[in-house]
Coordinates of C-alpha atoms in Angstrom, one line a residue:
X292 CA 6.0 -22.4 -0.1
X293 CA 3.1 -21.9 2.9
X294 CA 5.6 -19.7 4.8
X295 CA 8.0 -16.0 4.9
X296 CA 10.7 -17.1 3.0
X297 CA 11.0 -20.9 1.6
X298 CA 15.2 -21.9 2.9
X299 CA 15.4 -25.3 0.8
X300 CA 14.9 -22.8 -2.9
X301 CA 18.3 -22.3 -2.1
X302 CA 20.1 -25.0 -1.0
X303 CA 19.6 -23.6 3.0
X304 CA 17.4 -26.8 4.3
X305 CA 18.1 -26.6 7.4
X306 CA 18.6 -23.1 8.1
X307 CA 15.8 -22.4 10.9
X308 CA 14.4 -18.6 11.2
X309 CA 16.3 -18.5 14.6
X310 CA 19.4 -18.9 12.9
X311 CA 17.8 -17.0 10.0
X312 CA 17.5 -13.8 12.4
X313 CA 20.9 -14.2 14.5
X314 CA 23.2 -13.9 11.6
X315 CA 20.7 -11.0 10.1
X316 CA 21.0 -8.6 13.4
X317 CA 24.4 -7.5 11.8
X318 CA 23.3 -6.6 8.7
X319 CA 22.2 -3.8 6.4
X320 CA 20.2 -5.7 3.6
X321 CA 16.3 -6.1 3.0
X322 CA 15.5 -9.8 3.0
X323 CA 13.2 -9.5 -0.4
X324 CA 13.0 -6.9 -2.8
X325 CA 10.2 -6.6 -5.4
X326 CA 11.6 -4.6 -8.0
X327 CA 9.1 -3.5 -9.7
X328 CA 10.3 -0.3 -10.9
X329 CA 7.8 0.3 -14.0
X330 CA 4.4 -2.0 -14.3
X331 CA 5.2 -2.0 -18.0
X332 CA 8.3 -4.2 -16.6
X333 CA 6.2 -7.1 -15.6
X334 CA 6.2 -8.1 -20.3
X335 CA 9.6 -9.1 -19.1
X336 CA 9.3 -10.0 -15.4
X337 CA 9.3 -7.9 -11.5
X338 CA 13.0 -9.3 -10.6
X339 CA 12.4 -10.8 -7.1
X340 CA 15.7 -11.0 -5.1
X341 CA 16.5 -12.3 -1.3
X342 CA 19.6 -10.1 -0.6
X343 CA 20.1 -11.2 2.9
X344 CA 20.2 -15.3 1.5
X345 CA 22.2 -14.3 -0.7
X346 CA 25.1 -12.1 1.2
X347 CA 24.7 -15.0 4.2
X348 CA 26.1 -17.3 1.5
X349 CA 28.9 -15.3 0.7
X350 CA 29.8 -14.9 4.4
X351 CA 32.6 -16.9 6.8
X352 CA 30.0 -18.3 8.4
X353 CA 28.9 -20.5 5.3
X354 CA 31.2 -23.1 4.7
X355 CA 30.9 -24.6 8.0
X356 CA 26.9 -24.0 8.3
X357 CA 26.6 -26.1 4.7
X358 CA 29.0 -28.5 6.1
X359 CA 26.4 -29.1 9.2
X360 CA 23.7 -29.8 6.9
X361 CA 25.4 -31.8 5.0
X362 CA 26.4 -33.9 7.6
X363 CA 22.4 -34.2 9.0
X364 CA 21.2 -34.7 5.8
X365 CA 24.0 -37.9 5.0
X366 CA 23.1 -39.6 8.6
X367 CA 19.6 -41.8 7.5
X368 CA 17.2 -41.2 10.2
X369 CA 15.3 -43.6 11.8
X370 CA 11.7 -44.4 11.9
X371 CA 12.3 -42.8 15.5
X372 CA 13.3 -39.4 14.4
X373 CA 11.1 -38.9 11.3
X374 CA 8.3 -37.0 12.6
X375 CA 11.0 -34.5 14.4
X376 CA 12.6 -34.1 11.4
X377 CA 8.7 -33.7 9.7
X378 CA 8.6 -31.1 12.8
X379 CA 11.8 -29.0 11.6
X380 CA 11.0 -29.0 8.1
X381 CA 7.7 -27.4 9.1
X382 CA 9.8 -24.9 11.6
X383 CA 12.1 -24.3 8.7
X384 CA 9.4 -23.6 5.8
X385 CA 7.9 -21.3 8.7
X386 CA 4.4 -23.1 8.8
X387 CA 4.0 -22.1 12.4
X388 CA 5.0 -18.5 11.9
X389 CA 2.3 -16.1 11.7
X390 CA 3.1 -12.5 11.6
X391 CA 1.7 -9.6 11.2
X392 CA 2.5 -6.9 7.9
X393 CA 3.6 -3.3 8.7
X394 CA 3.7 -1.2 5.9
X395 CA 5.6 2.6 5.7
X396 CA 3.6 5.0 3.8
X397 CA 4.1 8.3 2.7
X398 CA 4.9 11.1 0.3
X399 CA 8.6 11.4 -0.7
X400 CA 11.6 11.7 1.7
X401 CA 9.6 12.0 5.1
X402 CA 11.7 9.1 6.3
X403 CA 9.9 6.3 5.9
X404 CA 12.7 3.8 5.9
X405 CA 14.3 5.5 9.0
X406 CA 11.1 5.1 11.5
X407 CA 10.8 1.6 9.8
X408 CA 14.6 0.6 10.7
X409 CA 13.9 2.2 14.3
X410 CA 10.8 -0.3 15.0
X411 CA 12.2 -3.3 13.8
X412 CA 15.9 -3.0 15.7
X413 CA 18.0 -2.1 12.2
X414 CA 21.3 -0.2 12.8
X415 CA 21.8 1.2 9.1
X416 CA 24.1 3.5 7.7
X417 CA 22.5 6.6 6.1
X418 CA 23.0 5.7 2.2
X419 CA 20.7 2.3 2.9
X420 CA 17.6 4.5 2.8
X421 CA 18.6 6.0 -0.7
X422 CA 18.1 2.5 -2.0
X423 CA 14.3 1.4 -1.5
X424 CA 13.7 0.3 -4.7
X425 CA 10.1 -1.7 -6.1
X426 CA 8.3 -3.5 -2.9
X427 CA 11.7 -3.9 0.0
X428 CA 10.7 -6.3 2.7
X429 CA 12.7 -6.6 5.2
X430 CA 12.1 -9.2 8.3
X431 CA 12.3 -8.0 11.8
X432 CA 15.8 -7.9 13.7
X433 CA 14.9 -7.2 17.0
X434 CA 13.5 -10.2 19.6
X435 CA 10.8 -8.0 21.2
X436 CA 9.5 -7.6 17.6
X437 CA 10.6 -10.6 16.5
X438 CA 6.6 -11.4 15.2
X439 CA 6.7 -8.0 12.1
X440 CA 7.4 -8.1 9.2
X441 CA 8.2 -4.7 6.7
X442 CA 7.4 -2.9 3.8
X443 CA 9.0 -0.5 2.4
X444 CA 8.4 1.8 -0.8
X445 CA 9.5 4.9 -2.6
X446 CA 8.0 7.8 -1.2
X447 CA 5.4 9.0 -3.5
X448 CA 5.8 12.2 -5.8
X449 CA 9.2 11.5 -6.3
X450 CA 11.2 13.6 -8.8
X451 CA 11.5 11.8 -12.6
X452 CA 14.8 12.4 -14.0
X453 CA 14.5 13.8 -17.9
X454 CA 10.9 13.8 -17.3
X455 CA 8.2 13.7 -20.0
X456 CA 5.0 13.1 -20.3
X457 CA 5.2 8.8 -21.2
X458 CA 7.3 9.3 -17.8
X459 CA 5.2 11.0 -15.4
X460 CA 3.1 9.0 -16.3
X461 CA 4.8 5.4 -15.8
X462 CA 5.9 7.1 -12.2
X463 CA 3.0 8.0 -11.3
X464 CA 0.9 4.7 -12.1
X465 CA 4.1 2.4 -10.9
X466 CA 3.9 4.8 -7.5
X467 CA 0.0 4.1 -7.2
X468 CA -0.4 0.7 -8.0
X469 CA 2.8 -0.5 -5.4
X470 CA 0.7 2.0 -2.7
X471 CA -2.2 -0.2 -3.5
X472 CA 0.1 -3.5 -3.2
X473 CA 1.0 -1.7 -0.1
X474 CA -2.4 -1.5 1.6
X475 CA -3.9 -4.7 0.4
X476 CA -1.2 -6.7 1.8
X477 CA -0.8 -5.1 5.6
X478 CA -2.6 -5.5 9.2
X479 CA -1.4 -2.2 10.2
X480 CA -0.2 1.0 7.8
X481 CA 2.0 3.7 9.4
X482 CA 1.9 6.5 7.8
X483 CA 5.0 9.3 7.7
X484 CA 5.1 12.7 7.8
X485 CA 7.5 15.6 8.7
X486 CA 6.3 19.2 8.5
X487 CA 2.5 19.0 7.9
X488 CA 1.1 20.1 4.4
X489 CA -1.6 19.8 2.6
X490 CA -1.0 17.9 0.2
X491 CA 0.1 15.2 3.3
X492 CA -3.8 16.5 4.8
X493 CA -4.9 14.3 1.4
X494 CA -3.3 11.8 1.1
X495 CA -4.0 10.6 4.6
X496 CA -7.8 11.4 4.0
X497 CA -7.2 9.1 0.6
X498 CA -5.4 6.7 2.4
X499 CA -8.3 6.3 5.0
X500 CA -10.6 6.0 2.2
X501 CA -8.9 3.0 0.8
X502 CA -7.3 1.2 4.2
X503 CA -10.7 1.2 6.2
X504 CA -9.9 -0.3 9.4
X505 CA -9.1 3.1 10.9
X506 CA -7.3 1.8 14.6
X507 CA -5.2 0.5 12.5
X508 CA -3.9 3.2 10.4
X509 CA -1.0 5.4 12.9
X510 CA 0.3 8.8 11.6
X511 CA 3.7 9.4 13.1
X512 CA 4.9 12.7 12.8
X513 CA 8.7 12.6 12.0
X514 CA 10.1 15.7 13.0
X515 CA 13.6 15.7 12.0
X516 CA 14.3 19.4 12.6
X517 CA 12.7 19.7 15.5
X518 CA 15.2 19.4 18.5
X519 CA 13.8 21.4 21.5
X520 CA 10.5 20.4 23.7
X521 CA 9.2 24.1 23.2
X522 CA 9.1 24.0 19.5
X523 CA 8.1 20.0 19.8
X524 CA 5.1 21.4 21.7
X525 CA 3.8 24.2 19.3
X526 CA 3.9 21.9 16.4
X527 CA 1.7 19.3 18.2
X528 CA -0.8 21.7 19.2
X529 CA -0.5 23.2 15.6
X530 CA -0.7 20.6 13.9
X531 CA -1.9 17.2 15.4
X532 CA -4.3 18.9 17.5
X533 CA -5.6 21.5 15.4
X534 CA -5.8 20.5 12.3
X535 CA -6.9 16.5 13.2
X536 CA -8.4 18.1 16.1
X537 CA -6.8 15.2 18.0
X538 CA -7.3 14.4 22.0
X539 CA -4.2 13.7 23.5
X540 CA -3.7 10.2 25.7
X541 CA -0.8 8.8 27.6
X542 CA -0.7 5.3 29.0
X543 CA 1.5 4.6 32.6
X544 CA 5.1 5.0 32.0
X545 CA 4.5 5.4 27.8
X546 CA 4.9 8.5 25.1
X547 CA 2.0 10.4 24.6
X548 CA -0.5 9.4 21.5
X549 CA -3.2 11.6 20.1
X550 CA -6.1 9.9 18.7
X551 CA -9.0 11.0 17.0
X552 CA -12.6 10.0 16.6
X553 CA -12.2 7.7 13.6
X554 CA -10.0 6.4 16.1
X555 CA -6.7 6.8 13.8
X556 CA -3.5 7.1 16.1
X557 CA -0.9 9.9 15.9
X558 CA 2.5 9.9 17.2
X559 CA 5.4 12.4 17.0
X560 CA 9.6 11.7 16.8
X561 CA 11.8 14.6 16.7
X562 CA 15.1 15.2 15.4
X563 CA 17.1 12.1 16.0
X564 CA 18.9 11.8 19.7
X565 CA 21.1 9.1 18.6
X566 CA 22.2 11.6 15.9
X567 CA 26.5 11.6 16.0
X568 CA 26.4 14.2 12.9
X569 CA 24.5 16.9 14.9
X570 CA 26.2 19.7 16.3
X571 CA 23.4 20.2 19.2
X572 CA 21.8 18.1 21.7
X573 CA 18.3 16.8 20.9
X574 CA 16.4 17.7 24.3
X575 CA 12.8 16.6 22.2
X576 CA 14.4 13.2 20.6
X577 CA 16.1 12.6 23.5
X578 CA 12.5 13.0 25.1
X579 CA 10.3 11.6 22.9
X580 CA 12.0 8.8 20.3
X581 CA 12.5 5.8 22.0
X582 CA 9.7 6.2 24.1
X583 CA 7.6 6.6 20.5
X584 CA 9.3 3.5 19.4
X585 CA 8.5 1.2 22.6
X586 CA 4.9 2.2 21.8
X587 CA 4.3 1.6 18.4
X588 CA 6.4 -1.5 19.4
X589 CA 3.8 -2.7 21.9
X590 CA 0.5 -2.2 19.4
X591 CA 2.2 -4.0 16.5
X592 CA 3.0 -7.0 18.5
X593 CA -0.6 -6.8 20.1
X594 CA -1.9 -7.1 15.7
X595 CA 0.8 -9.7 15.5
X596 CA -0.7 -11.2 18.4
X597 CA -4.7 -11.6 15.9
X598 CA -3.0 -12.3 12.8
X599 CA -3.8 -15.8 12.4
X600 CA -3.2 -16.0 8.3
X601 CA -0.6 -18.4 7.2
X602 CA 0.9 -16.9 3.7
X603 CA 3.8 -16.4 1.8
X604 CA 4.4 -12.4 1.2
X605 CA 5.7 -13.3 -3.0
X606 CA 2.4 -15.3 -3.6
X607 CA 0.6 -12.9 -2.6
X608 CA 2.4 -9.9 -4.5
X609 CA 1.6 -12.1 -7.2
X610 CA -1.8 -13.1 -6.8
X611 CA -2.8 -9.7 -6.1
X612 CA -0.2 -8.0 -9.4
X613 CA -2.0 -10.5 -11.2
X614 CA -5.7 -9.9 -9.7
X615 CA -5.6 -5.5 -10.3
X616 CA -3.0 -5.2 -13.3
X617 CA -5.3 -5.5 -15.8
X618 CA -6.7 -2.1 -15.0
X619 CA -3.9 -0.3 -15.2
X620 CA -2.9 -1.4 -19.1
X621 CA -4.1 -1.4 -22.4
X622 CA -5.1 -5.5 -22.8
X623 CA -5.7 -8.2 -20.2
X624 CA -2.6 -9.9 -18.7
X625 CA -1.7 -12.9 -16.3
X626 CA 0.8 -12.9 -13.9
X627 CA 2.3 -16.0 -12.6
X628 CA 5.5 -16.3 -10.1
X629 CA 8.2 -18.7 -12.1
X630 CA 9.5 -21.9 -9.8
X631 CA 12.4 -20.6 -8.1
X632 CA 10.3 -17.6 -6.7
X633 CA 12.8 -14.8 -8.1
X634 CA 10.7 -13.6 -11.2
X635 CA 7.1 -12.3 -11.3
X636 CA 6.2 -12.4 -14.7
X637 CA 3.6 -12.8 -17.8
X638 CA 2.1 -16.1 -18.4
X639 CA 2.2 -15.8 -22.2
X640 CA 3.8 -18.4 -24.2
X641 CA 6.8 -15.9 -25.8
X642 CA 6.5 -17.5 -29.7
X643 CA 3.2 -15.7 -30.4
X644 CA 3.4 -12.4 -30.7
X645 CA 1.8 -10.1 -28.8
X646 CA 0.4 -6.4 -28.2
X647 CA 2.8 -3.7 -27.3
X648 CA 2.2 -2.9 -22.7
X649 CA 0.6 0.7 -22.6
X650 CA -1.2 2.2 -20.4
X651 CA -5.1 2.6 -20.3
X652 CA -6.7 5.8 -20.3
X653 CA -6.6 6.2 -16.8
X654 CA -6.7 9.0 -13.7
X655 CA -4.9 8.8 -10.4
X656 CA -5.6 10.2 -7.2
X657 CA -2.4 10.3 -4.5
X658 CA -3.1 6.6 -3.2
X659 CA -4.3 4.8 -6.6
X660 CA -6.2 4.4 -9.5
X661 CA -9.7 6.4 -9.4
X662 CA -11.0 5.4 -12.7
X663 CA -9.8 3.5 -16.1
X664 CA -12.6 4.6 -18.3
X665 CA -12.8 8.1 -19.9
X666 CA -15.8 10.3 -19.6
X667 CA -17.5 11.9 -21.6
X668 CA -19.9 14.3 -19.2
X669 CA -18.1 16.8 -16.4
X670 CA -19.2 15.2 -12.6
X671 CA -18.8 16.4 -9.0
X672 CA -18.4 13.9 -6.3
X673 CA -18.9 14.8 -2.8
X674 CA -18.9 13.2 0.5
X675 CA -19.7 13.4 4.1
X676 CA -19.2 10.2 7.0
X677 CA -22.5 9.0 5.9
X678 CA -22.9 9.4 2.1
X679 CA -21.2 9.7 -1.4
X680 CA -23.2 12.5 -3.7
X681 CA -22.9 12.9 -7.4
X682 CA -24.0 15.3 -9.8
X683 CA -23.7 14.2 -13.1
X684 CA -24.4 16.6 -16.5
X685 CA -26.2 15.3 -18.3
X686 CA -28.2 18.0 -20.8
X687 CA -30.4 16.6 -24.1
X688 CA -31.4 13.6 -21.9
X689 CA -34.3 12.5 -19.8
X690 CA -34.0 10.0 -16.9
X691 CA -35.2 6.8 -19.1
X692 CA -32.6 7.4 -21.3
X693 CA -29.6 6.4 -18.9
X694 CA -28.5 3.2 -18.3
X695 CA -27.0 3.4 -14.6
X696 CA -25.6 0.1 -13.3
X697 CA -23.5 -0.6 -9.8
X698 CA -20.7 -2.9 -9.9
X699 CA -18.4 -5.0 -7.7
X700 CA -14.7 -4.3 -8.4
X701 CA -12.1 -5.7 -6.3
X702 CA -12.7 -5.1 -2.9
X703 CA -15.4 -2.0 -3.7
X704 CA -18.2 -0.7 -6.2
X705 CA -17.8 1.0 -8.9
X706 CA -21.1 3.1 -10.5
X707 CA -21.3 3.4 -14.3
X708 CA -23.5 5.6 -16.0
X709 CA -24.6 5.0 -19.7
X710 CA -26.3 6.1 -22.7
X711 CA -26.6 5.5 -26.4
X712 CA -28.8 7.5 -27.4
X713 CA -27.9 10.9 -29.1
X714 CA -28.2 14.0 -26.6
X715 CA -31.4 16.2 -27.8
X716 CA -30.6 19.4 -28.5
X717 CA -32.1 22.0 -30.2
X718 CA -31.6 24.0 -32.8
X719 CA -33.7 27.0 -32.5
X720 CA -33.3 28.6 -35.9
X721 CA -32.0 28.1 -39.6
X722 CA -28.8 30.4 -39.6
X723 CA -25.4 29.3 -40.7
X724 CA -23.9 27.5 -37.6
X725 CA -20.1 29.6 -36.9
X726 CA -19.1 28.1 -34.0
X727 CA -20.5 24.5 -32.7
X728 CA -19.5 22.4 -29.9
X729 CA -22.0 20.5 -29.2
X730 CA -20.4 18.1 -32.3
X731 CA -17.8 17.2 -30.0
X732 CA -19.2 17.8 -26.6
X733 CA -22.7 16.8 -26.7
X734 CA -22.6 14.1 -29.7
X735 CA -21.0 11.7 -28.2
X736 CA -23.0 8.4 -26.1
X737 CA -22.5 9.3 -22.9
X738 CA -20.2 7.2 -20.9
X739 CA -19.2 7.9 -17.0
X740 CA -17.8 5.5 -14.0
X741 CA -17.1 6.1 -10.8
X742 CA -15.2 3.4 -8.4
X743 CA -16.0 4.8 -4.6
X744 CA -13.2 4.2 -1.9
X745 CA -15.7 2.9 0.6
X746 CA -17.7 0.3 0.0
X747 CA -21.7 1.3 -0.6
X748 CA -24.1 -0.4 0.3
X749 CA -26.5 -0.6 -3.0
X750 CA -26.5 -3.3 -5.0
X751 CA -28.0 -2.3 -8.2
X752 CA -29.7 1.0 -9.6
X753 CA -33.0 0.4 -8.1
X754 CA -31.8 0.5 -4.8
X755 CA -30.9 4.1 -5.2
X756 CA -33.4 5.9 -3.7
X757 CA -32.4 9.4 -3.5
X758 CA -32.0 10.5 -7.6
X759 CA -33.5 13.4 -10.2
X760 CA -32.6 14.8 -13.1
X761 CA -33.2 18.3 -12.8
X762 CA -32.3 21.2 -15.4
X763 CA -29.7 18.8 -17.3
X764 CA -27.9 18.0 -13.6
X765 CA -28.9 14.2 -12.6
X766 CA -28.2 14.1 -8.7
X767 CA -27.3 10.6 -7.2
X768 CA -27.2 9.9 -3.3
X769 CA -25.3 6.9 -2.0
X770 CA -25.1 5.4 1.9
X771 CA -21.8 3.7 2.2
X772 CA -21.8 0.6 4.5
X773 CA -20.7 0.6 8.6
X774 CA -17.3 -0.4 9.3
X775 CA -17.1 -2.9 12.5
X776 CA -14.4 -1.0 14.3
X777 CA -13.7 -3.6 17.2
X778 CA -12.3 -5.9 14.3
X779 CA -8.8 -5.9 14.6
X780 CA -7.1 -7.2 11.4
X781 CA -8.0 -6.1 8.0
X782 CA -8.0 -9.1 6.1
X783 CA -5.9 -9.9 3.5
X784 CA -6.7 -11.6 0.0

């Protein structure tokens, strides 16, 4: 399958994307759902469902549509028709359709599904937004944005029911995996916030480090409780201009937006101007929401016009999962998509017993995996616009005792510092030892690693020009690779 959905696999060979889109306009279903409720479920498989197609097959329109297909297929085509039929099949498979993918990210309960639905022209009940699971995919219902595909995920920091340590780790690992997956698939990233918090600011910073094309990151301030223009202006001044040092810009006959020095853009929405349950008229929503949605649509359409890739989302999800999932687990696994394209699973002979899948010793930030290796030394990593600065506790070592390596990992690099030599710690007297914390902390071999969110230019340890070991602290300076901001879209793997 080289297109967005292969209708032939569902017995719908005569269904074109236009047929599909026309039916979908009145639907409240996601087009594809990849049910990744836990990374560990890969052992039995992540279900891939196509809710809108299944709804269509049960609808009153389906029998007459199926009859037309069967009539078409039963007529033996003449040689003159063969080229036309071949072109029709290409259209059905979506081979001539290139689309831009937009993912909507953010912390829990910020209104991500609502914002996505407005952009893609969906008219959905509020109950729809309560059932986002795994990675849920929407094809735009609006003619104006018909070249867009939306990725919807569960929000970060969602509460865990009946939680214990294992459930908390599972929830955290799965959330981070889904966010990393979304970023990898996306051309444009929308980050939805409500009233700004420190967690939002940290989340935005870490997304910027992971998704490096800043001009394709858009912060949507979804101020769902703001109804008055004066309150909206106050929030804009305090939280957008004040916290992000933004400048305002407004095109003719368009909504205003705000931009940072790194070209990240901010837009604002207020209390829904179409909310029939609201007892108070939302003047801020009436003024801002629809113009802001139209502005977002124009930006996304511009991105779609430069997207030249043909792709299959489910296949790309499988390939990326296969590439990174072993970083999260206690063993190496291979991930494949079954021939029916309804299950992503491990490629393993069920007759051969295997070790139970568990999580590796891993840590996370708000966006993704930080490190899959347990570190045996304390460290501090800081950054500015151009460099990373590493300080590592190496008491008891000389510089020649340390093995420093730089490796390529996924789309970035990792620095690894090791030593198999025991630390040289003097025992200055022969008295009885009453307490010896060195025995558990400093007698283990040194092992430390860090995966840089932004690619560094150094290829190996010999290229690190600024480093020294003084008073038991190793200091390293590494240089960030410059990003070409003129690049329109980040390349999908």
